[in-house]
Short mmCIF file of C-alpha atoms in Angstrom, two decimals:
data_model
loop_
_atom_site.label_atom_id
_atom_site.label_comp_id
_atom_site.label_asym_id
_atom_site.label_seq_id
_atom_site.Cartn_x
_atom_site.Cartn_y
_atom_site.Cartn_z
CA MET A 1 0.36 0.24 0.23
CA GLY A 2 1.55 3.27 -1.64
CA LYS A 3 2.10 6.08 0.94
CA ARG A 4 -1.02 8.96 0.87
CA ARG A 5 -0.37 12.09 -0.13
CA VAL A 6 -3.24 13.41 2.09
CA SER A 7 -3.95 13.08 5.34
CA VAL A 8 -7.40 11.52 6.69
CA LYS A 9 -8.71 14.29 8.40
CA THR A 10 -7.62 16.70 5.20
CA ARG A 11 -9.72 14.51 3.50
CA ALA A 12 -12.50 14.33 5.90
CA THR A 13 -12.78 18.11 6.24
CA LEU A 14 -12.81 18.52 2.46
CA GLY A 15 -15.28 16.13 2.23
CA GLY A 16 -17.29 17.71 4.65
CA LEU A 17 -16.70 21.01 3.04
CA ALA A 18 -18.21 19.60 -0.48
CA ILE A 19 -20.87 18.41 1.20
CA ALA A 20 -21.79 21.64 2.38
CA VAL A 21 -21.40 23.46 -0.72
CA ALA A 22 -23.44 21.29 -2.63
CA ALA A 23 -26.50 21.41 0.13
CA LEU A 24 -26.11 24.94 0.20
CA TYR A 25 -26.82 24.62 -3.85
CA ALA A 26 -29.47 22.19 -3.08
CA LEU A 27 -30.99 24.65 -1.04
CA THR A 28 -31.03 28.09 -3.24
CA VAL A 29 -32.09 26.00 -6.19
CA SER A 30 -34.79 23.92 -5.17
CA TYR A 31 -35.71 27.24 -2.42
CA ASP A 32 -35.25 30.00 -5.35
CA ILE A 33 -33.29 31.44 -2.91
CA PRO A 34 -31.72 34.99 -4.03
CA LEU A 35 -28.39 35.24 -4.06
CA SER A 36 -27.91 38.23 -1.88
CA GLU A 37 -29.82 36.44 0.93
CA LEU A 38 -27.36 33.71 0.34
CA ALA A 39 -24.63 36.22 0.64
CA SER A 40 -25.43 37.17 3.59
CA PHE A 41 -26.05 33.89 5.44
CA LEU A 42 -22.63 33.27 4.28
CA ILE A 43 -20.94 36.34 5.55
CA GLY A 44 -23.10 36.22 8.73
CA SER A 45 -21.93 32.37 9.39
CA LEU A 46 -18.29 33.72 8.34
CA ALA A 47 -18.81 35.68 11.41
CA VAL A 48 -20.47 33.66 14.23
CA VAL A 49 -17.48 31.92 13.46
CA ILE A 50 -14.90 34.46 13.52
CA GLY A 51 -15.97 36.00 16.40
CA THR A 52 -16.22 32.60 18.49
CA MET A 53 -12.90 32.23 17.57
CA LEU A 54 -11.44 35.13 18.90
CA LEU A 55 -12.88 34.82 21.92
CA ALA A 56 -11.54 31.60 22.26
CA VAL A 57 -8.16 33.17 21.70
CA LEU A 58 -8.86 35.57 24.21
CA VAL A 59 -10.14 33.28 26.84
CA VAL A 60 -6.95 31.54 26.78
CA ALA A 61 -4.81 34.71 27.22
CA ALA A 62 -6.81 35.56 29.90
CA ILE A 63 -6.50 31.89 31.79
CA LYS A 64 -2.21 31.65 31.14
CA LEU A 65 -2.06 35.96 32.03
CA MET A 66 -3.96 34.81 35.32
CA ALA A 67 -1.90 31.77 35.74
CA ARG A 68 1.77 33.82 35.31
CA LEU A 69 0.62 36.37 37.92
CA ILE A 70 -0.52 33.58 40.36
CA ARG A 71 2.93 31.92 40.00
CA LYS A 72 4.35 35.39 40.32
CA ILE A 73 2.81 35.65 43.07
CA GLY A 74 3.84 32.59 44.59
CA GLU A 75 7.71 32.77 43.79
CA ARG A 76 7.69 36.36 45.75
CA LYS A 77 5.62 35.04 48.74
CA ALA A 78 7.93 32.22 48.65
CA ASP A 79 11.06 34.85 48.83
CA ASP A 80 9.61 36.50 51.69
#
């Protein structure tokens, strides 16, 4: 069996994206959804995903900062 050029996770992600695009295309064709509505839906969905990712990064940064501050306070008390 030869070496795979694309990992299983990458293929699964690309397959999921292809299915999502096909489903959106089928919905727009069957329900006669205007392109402007579809574009606003996609932009809104993208904004929610980006906002969620940014919030996650901020939460992780805040937790790491608090852990660093607690560690420094502990070191100061140990020095006293």
